[in-house]
PDB file of C-alpha atoms in Angstrom:
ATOM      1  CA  UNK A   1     -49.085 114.671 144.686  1.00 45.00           C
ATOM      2  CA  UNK A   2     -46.886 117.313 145.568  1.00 46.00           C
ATOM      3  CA  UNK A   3     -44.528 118.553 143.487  1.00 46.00           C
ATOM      4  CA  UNK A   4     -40.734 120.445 144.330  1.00 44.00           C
ATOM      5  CA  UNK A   5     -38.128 122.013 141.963  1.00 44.00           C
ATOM      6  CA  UNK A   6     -34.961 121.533 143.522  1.00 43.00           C
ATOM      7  CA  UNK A   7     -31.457 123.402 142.238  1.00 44.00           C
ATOM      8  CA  UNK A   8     -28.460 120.914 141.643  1.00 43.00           C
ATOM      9  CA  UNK A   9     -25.597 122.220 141.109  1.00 40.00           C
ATOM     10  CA  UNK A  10     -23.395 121.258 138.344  1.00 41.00           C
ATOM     11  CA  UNK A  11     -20.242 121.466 140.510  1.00 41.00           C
ATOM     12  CA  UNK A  12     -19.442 118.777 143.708  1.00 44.00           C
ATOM     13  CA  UNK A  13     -17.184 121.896 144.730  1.00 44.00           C
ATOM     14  CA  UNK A  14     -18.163 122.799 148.799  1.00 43.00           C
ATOM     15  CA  UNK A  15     -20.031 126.206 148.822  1.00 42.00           C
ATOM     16  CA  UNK A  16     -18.362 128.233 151.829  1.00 43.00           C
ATOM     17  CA  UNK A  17     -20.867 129.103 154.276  1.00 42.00           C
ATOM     18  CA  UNK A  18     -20.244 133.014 153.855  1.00 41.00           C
ATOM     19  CA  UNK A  19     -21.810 132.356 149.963  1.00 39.00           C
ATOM     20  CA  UNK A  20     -25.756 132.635 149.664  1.00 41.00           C
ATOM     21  CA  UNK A  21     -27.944 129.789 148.881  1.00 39.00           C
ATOM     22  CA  UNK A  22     -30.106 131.821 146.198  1.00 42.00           C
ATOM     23  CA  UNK A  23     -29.124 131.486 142.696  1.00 41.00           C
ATOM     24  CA  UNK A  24     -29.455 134.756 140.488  1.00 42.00           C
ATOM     25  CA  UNK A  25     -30.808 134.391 137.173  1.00 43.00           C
ATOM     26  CA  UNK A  26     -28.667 135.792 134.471  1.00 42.00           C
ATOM     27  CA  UNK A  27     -29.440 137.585 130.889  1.00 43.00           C
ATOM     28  CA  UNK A  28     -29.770 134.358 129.277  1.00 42.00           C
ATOM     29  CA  UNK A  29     -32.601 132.973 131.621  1.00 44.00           C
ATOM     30  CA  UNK A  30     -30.580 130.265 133.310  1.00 45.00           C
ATOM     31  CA  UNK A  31     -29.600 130.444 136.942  1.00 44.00           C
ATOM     32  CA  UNK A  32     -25.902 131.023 138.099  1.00 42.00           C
ATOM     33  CA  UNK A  33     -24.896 130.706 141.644  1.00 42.00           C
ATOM     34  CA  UNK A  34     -22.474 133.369 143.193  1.00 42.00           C
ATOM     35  CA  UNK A  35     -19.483 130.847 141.986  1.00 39.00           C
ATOM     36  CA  UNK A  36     -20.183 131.526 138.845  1.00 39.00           C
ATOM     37  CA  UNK A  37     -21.192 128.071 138.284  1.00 38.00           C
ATOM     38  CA  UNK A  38     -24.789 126.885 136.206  1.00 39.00           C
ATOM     39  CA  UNK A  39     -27.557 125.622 138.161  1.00 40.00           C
ATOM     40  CA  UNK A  40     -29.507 122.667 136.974  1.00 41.00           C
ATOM     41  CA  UNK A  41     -33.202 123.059 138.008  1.00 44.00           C
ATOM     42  CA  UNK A  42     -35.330 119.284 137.981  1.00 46.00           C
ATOM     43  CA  UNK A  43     -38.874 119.057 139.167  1.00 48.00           C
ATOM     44  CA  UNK A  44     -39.595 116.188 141.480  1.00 49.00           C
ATOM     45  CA  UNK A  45     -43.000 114.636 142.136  1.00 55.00           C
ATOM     46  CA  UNK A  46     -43.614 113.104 145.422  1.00 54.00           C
ATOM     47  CA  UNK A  47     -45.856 110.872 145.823  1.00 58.00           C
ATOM     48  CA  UNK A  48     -49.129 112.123 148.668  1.00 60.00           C
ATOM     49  CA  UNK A  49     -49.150 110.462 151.659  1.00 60.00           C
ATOM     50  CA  UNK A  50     -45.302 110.851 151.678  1.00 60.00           C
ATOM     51  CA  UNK A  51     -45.243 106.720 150.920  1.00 62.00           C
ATOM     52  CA  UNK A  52     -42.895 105.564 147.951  1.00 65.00           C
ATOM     53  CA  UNK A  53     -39.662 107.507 146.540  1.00 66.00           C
ATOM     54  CA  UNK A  54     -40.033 110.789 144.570  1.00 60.00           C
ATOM     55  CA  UNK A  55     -40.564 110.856 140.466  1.00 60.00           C
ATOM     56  CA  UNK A  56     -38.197 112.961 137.910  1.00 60.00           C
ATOM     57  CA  UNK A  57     -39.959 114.428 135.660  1.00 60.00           C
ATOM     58  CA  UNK A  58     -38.741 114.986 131.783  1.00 59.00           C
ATOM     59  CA  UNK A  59     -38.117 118.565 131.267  1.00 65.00           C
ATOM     60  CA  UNK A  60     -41.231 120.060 128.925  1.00 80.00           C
ATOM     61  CA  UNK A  61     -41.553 119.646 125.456  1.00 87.00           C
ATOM     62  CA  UNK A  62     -43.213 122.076 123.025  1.00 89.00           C
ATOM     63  CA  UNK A  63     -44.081 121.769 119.634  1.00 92.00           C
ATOM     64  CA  UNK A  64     -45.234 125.036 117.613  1.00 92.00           C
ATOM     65  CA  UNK A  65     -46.957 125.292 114.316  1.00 93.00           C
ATOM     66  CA  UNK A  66     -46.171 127.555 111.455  1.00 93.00           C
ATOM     67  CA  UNK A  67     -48.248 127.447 108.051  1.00 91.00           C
ATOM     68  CA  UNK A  68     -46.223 129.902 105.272  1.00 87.00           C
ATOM     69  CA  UNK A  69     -47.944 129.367 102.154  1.00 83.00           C
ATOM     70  CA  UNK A  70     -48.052 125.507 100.960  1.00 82.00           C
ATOM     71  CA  UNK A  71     -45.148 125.302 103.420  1.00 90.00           C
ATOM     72  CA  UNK A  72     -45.768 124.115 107.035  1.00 94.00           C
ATOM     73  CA  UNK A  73     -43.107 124.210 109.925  1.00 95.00           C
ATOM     74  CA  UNK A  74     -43.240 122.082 113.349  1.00 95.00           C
ATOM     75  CA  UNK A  75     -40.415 123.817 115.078  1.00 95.00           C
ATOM     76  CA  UNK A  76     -39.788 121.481 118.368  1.00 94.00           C
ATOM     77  CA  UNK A  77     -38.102 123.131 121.516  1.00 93.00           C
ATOM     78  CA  UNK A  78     -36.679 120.257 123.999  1.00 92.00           C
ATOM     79  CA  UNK A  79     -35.831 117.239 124.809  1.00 93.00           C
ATOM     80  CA  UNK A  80     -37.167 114.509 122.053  1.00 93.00           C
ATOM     81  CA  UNK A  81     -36.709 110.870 124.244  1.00 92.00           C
ATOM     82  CA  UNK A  82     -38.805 107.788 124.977  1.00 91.00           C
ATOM     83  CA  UNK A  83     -41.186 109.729 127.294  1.00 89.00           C
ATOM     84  CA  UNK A  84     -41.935 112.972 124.368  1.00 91.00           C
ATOM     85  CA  UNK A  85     -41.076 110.934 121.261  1.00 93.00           C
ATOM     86  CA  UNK A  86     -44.809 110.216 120.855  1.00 93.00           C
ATOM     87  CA  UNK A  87     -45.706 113.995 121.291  1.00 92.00           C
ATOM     88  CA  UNK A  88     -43.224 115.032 118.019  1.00 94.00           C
ATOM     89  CA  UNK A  89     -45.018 112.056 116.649  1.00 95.00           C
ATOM     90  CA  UNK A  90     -48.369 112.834 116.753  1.00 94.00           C
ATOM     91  CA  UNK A  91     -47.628 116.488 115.505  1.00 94.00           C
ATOM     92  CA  UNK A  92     -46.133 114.779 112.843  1.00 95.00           C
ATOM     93  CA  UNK A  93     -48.585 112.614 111.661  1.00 95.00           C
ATOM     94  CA  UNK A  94     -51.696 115.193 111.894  1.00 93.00           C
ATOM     95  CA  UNK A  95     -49.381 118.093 109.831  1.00 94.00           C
ATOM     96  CA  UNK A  96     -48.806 114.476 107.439  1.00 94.00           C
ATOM     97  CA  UNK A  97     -52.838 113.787 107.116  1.00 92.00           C
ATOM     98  CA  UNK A  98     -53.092 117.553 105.680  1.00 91.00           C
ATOM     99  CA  UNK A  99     -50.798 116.656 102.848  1.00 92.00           C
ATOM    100  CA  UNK A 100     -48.811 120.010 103.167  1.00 93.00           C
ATOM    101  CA  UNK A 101     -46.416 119.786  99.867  1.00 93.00           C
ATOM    102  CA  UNK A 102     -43.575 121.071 102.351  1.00 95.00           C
ATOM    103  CA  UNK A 103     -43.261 119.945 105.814  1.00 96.00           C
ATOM    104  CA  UNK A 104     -40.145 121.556 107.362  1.00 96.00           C
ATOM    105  CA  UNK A 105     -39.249 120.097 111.178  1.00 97.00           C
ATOM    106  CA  UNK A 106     -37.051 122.404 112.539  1.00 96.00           C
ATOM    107  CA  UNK A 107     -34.439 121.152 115.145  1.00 96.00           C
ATOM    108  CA  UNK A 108     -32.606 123.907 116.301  1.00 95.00           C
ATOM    109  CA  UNK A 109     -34.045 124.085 119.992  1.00 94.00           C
ATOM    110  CA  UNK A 110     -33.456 120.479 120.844  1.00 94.00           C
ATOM    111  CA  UNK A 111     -31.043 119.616 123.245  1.00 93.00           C
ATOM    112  CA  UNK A 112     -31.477 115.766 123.139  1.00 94.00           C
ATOM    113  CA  UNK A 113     -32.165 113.716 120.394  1.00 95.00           C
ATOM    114  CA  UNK A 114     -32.211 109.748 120.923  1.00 94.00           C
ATOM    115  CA  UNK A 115     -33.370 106.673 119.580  1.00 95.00           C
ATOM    116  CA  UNK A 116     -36.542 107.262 120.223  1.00 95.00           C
ATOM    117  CA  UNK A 117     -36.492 110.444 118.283  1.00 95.00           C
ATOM    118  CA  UNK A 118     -34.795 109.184 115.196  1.00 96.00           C
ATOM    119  CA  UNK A 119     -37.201 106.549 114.827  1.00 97.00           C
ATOM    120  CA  UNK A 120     -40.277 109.019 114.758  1.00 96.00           C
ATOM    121  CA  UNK A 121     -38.311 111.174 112.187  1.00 96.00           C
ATOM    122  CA  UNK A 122     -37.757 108.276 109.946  1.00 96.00           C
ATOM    123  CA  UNK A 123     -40.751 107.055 110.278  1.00 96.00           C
ATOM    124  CA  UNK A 124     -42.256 110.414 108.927  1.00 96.00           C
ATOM    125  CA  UNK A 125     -39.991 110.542 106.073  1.00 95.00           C
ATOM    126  CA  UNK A 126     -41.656 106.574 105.187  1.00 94.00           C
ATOM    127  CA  UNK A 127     -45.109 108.194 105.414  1.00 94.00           C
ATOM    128  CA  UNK A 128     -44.171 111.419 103.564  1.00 93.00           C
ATOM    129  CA  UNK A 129     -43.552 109.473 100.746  1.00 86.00           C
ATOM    130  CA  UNK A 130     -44.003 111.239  97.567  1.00 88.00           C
ATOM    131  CA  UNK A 131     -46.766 113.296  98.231  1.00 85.00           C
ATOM    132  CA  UNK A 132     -44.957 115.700 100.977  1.00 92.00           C
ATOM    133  CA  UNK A 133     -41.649 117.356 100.799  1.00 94.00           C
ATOM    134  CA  UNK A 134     -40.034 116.390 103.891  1.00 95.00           C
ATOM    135  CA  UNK A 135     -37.006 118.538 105.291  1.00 96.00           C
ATOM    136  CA  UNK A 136     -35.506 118.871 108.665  1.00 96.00           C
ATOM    137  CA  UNK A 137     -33.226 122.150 110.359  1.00 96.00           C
ATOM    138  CA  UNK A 138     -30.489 120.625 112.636  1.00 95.00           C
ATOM    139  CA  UNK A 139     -28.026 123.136 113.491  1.00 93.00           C
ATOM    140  CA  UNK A 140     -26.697 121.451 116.870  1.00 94.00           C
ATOM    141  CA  UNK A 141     -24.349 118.546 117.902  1.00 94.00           C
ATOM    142  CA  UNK A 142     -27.293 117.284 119.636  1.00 94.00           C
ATOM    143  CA  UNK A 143     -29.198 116.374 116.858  1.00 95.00           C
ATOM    144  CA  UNK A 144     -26.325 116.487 114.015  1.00 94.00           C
ATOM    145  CA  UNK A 145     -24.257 113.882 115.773  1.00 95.00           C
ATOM    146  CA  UNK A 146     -26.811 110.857 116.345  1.00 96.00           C
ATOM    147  CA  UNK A 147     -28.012 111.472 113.006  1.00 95.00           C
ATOM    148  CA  UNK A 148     -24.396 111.329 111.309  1.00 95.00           C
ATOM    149  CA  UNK A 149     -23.887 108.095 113.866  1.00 95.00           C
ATOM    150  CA  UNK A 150     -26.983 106.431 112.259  1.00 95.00           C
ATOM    151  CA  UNK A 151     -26.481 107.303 108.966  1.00 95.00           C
ATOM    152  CA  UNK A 152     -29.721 108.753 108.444  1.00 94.00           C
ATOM    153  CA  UNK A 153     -28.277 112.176 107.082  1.00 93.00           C
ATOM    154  CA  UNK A 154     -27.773 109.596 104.312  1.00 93.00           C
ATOM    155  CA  UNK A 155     -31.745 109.319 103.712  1.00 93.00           C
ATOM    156  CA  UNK A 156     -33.152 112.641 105.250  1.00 94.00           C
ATOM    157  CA  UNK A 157     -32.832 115.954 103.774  1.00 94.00           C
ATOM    158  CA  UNK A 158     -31.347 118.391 106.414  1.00 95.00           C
ATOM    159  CA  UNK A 159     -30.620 122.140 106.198  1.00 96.00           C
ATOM    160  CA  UNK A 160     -28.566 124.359 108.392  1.00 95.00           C
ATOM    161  CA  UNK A 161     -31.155 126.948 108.704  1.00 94.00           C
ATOM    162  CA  UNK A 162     -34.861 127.620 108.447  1.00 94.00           C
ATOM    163  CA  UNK A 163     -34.466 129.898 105.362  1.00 93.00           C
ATOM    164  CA  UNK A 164     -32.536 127.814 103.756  1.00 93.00           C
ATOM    165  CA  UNK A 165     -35.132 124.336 104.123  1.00 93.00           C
ATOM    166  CA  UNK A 166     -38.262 126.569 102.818  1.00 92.00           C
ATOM    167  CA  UNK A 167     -36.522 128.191 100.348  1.00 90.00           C
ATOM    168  CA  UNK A 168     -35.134 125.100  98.327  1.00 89.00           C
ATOM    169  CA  UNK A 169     -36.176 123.575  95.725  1.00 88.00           C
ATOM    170  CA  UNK A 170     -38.418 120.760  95.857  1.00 81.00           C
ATOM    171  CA  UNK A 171     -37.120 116.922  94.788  1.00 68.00           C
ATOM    172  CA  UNK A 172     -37.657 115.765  91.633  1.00 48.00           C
ATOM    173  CA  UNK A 173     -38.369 112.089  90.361  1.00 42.00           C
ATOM    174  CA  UNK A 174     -34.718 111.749  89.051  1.00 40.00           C
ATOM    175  CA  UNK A 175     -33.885 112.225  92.496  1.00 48.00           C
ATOM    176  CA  UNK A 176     -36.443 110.341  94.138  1.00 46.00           C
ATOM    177  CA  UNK A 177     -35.277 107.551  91.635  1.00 37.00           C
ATOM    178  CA  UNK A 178     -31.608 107.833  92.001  1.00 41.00           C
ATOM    179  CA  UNK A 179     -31.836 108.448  95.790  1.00 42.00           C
ATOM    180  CA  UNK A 180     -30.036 111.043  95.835  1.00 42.00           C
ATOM    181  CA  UNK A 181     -32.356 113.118  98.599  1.00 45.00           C
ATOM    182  CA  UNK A 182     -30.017 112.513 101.784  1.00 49.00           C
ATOM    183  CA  UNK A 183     -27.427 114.955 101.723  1.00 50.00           C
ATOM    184  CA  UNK A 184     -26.974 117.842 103.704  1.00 52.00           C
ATOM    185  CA  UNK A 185     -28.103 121.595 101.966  1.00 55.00           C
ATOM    186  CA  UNK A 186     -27.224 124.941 103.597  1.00 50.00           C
TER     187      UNK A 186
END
């Protein structure tokens, strides 16, 4: 297989000929053509032999591991979707079998968040149960805004900052028992 990155451009506008073809990367690492305007970069995969229609691939997904005292942080940079949902998942789960007494997700490098990725973070608040104190950073529309759609800001504990989500307090059984533990703490 033989894989291409191609530049789109975000704008349908014609490029006069006179204007290069080269996009120059700016001080914030993305690309920006001499119009000023962004450049999207995708990675194709064709398929060898040249037979059958090329393959988008999902931009990357990394997931980083922090221990700080009892505490543990997964902080997750990129997309989370139906293709890297099981990725965040497993990360998840193995940080879970360790029985941290804080496990802090932090979602302030995502860009996407779907269904897909709401159902793995529920699904690690079910399995945190009592014995892990389970608290997510979301500091973007991205990830705010399907979690305020789904109510689940309602259930999960989320934090504006990193600081803030190892720093507080931990739940207590009135809370637990009163379910009071979705609200949002800055």
């Amino acid at each position: 297989m033989k894989l291409i990155t191609l530049d789109l451009r975000r704008s349908r506008r014609r490029r006069p000929s006179s204007e290069p073809l080269d996009a120059a990367p700016t001080a914030d690492g993305g690309n920006r053509d001499s119009t000023g305007l962004g450049v999207i970069r995708a990675v194709m995969e064709f398929p060898a032999g040249g037979g059958g229609p090329p393959v988008c691939l999902p931009p990357p997904l990394t997931v980083a591991v922090e221990h700080l005292g009892r505490a543990v942080v997964l902080a997750v940079d990129g997309d989370v979707d139906l293709h890297t949902a099981p990725v965040v998942q497993r990360a998840i789960e193995s940080l879970l079998d360790t029985r941290p007494r804080r496990l802090v997700v932090d979602l302030t490098l995502v860009r996407f968040l779907n269904s897909a990725g709401l159902e793995v973070l529920l699904a690690a608040h079910r399995r945190a149960g009592r014995d892990t104190d389970l608290r997510l950073v979301a500091t973007t529309r991205a990830v705010w805004r399907p979690l305020q759609l789904t109510r689940l800001h309602e259930q999960l504990i989320i934090h504006a900052s990193l600081p803030a989500a190892i720093a507080a307090p931990s739940r207590t059984t009135d809370e637990d028992r009163a379910g009071g533990c979705g609200r949002r703490e800055n």
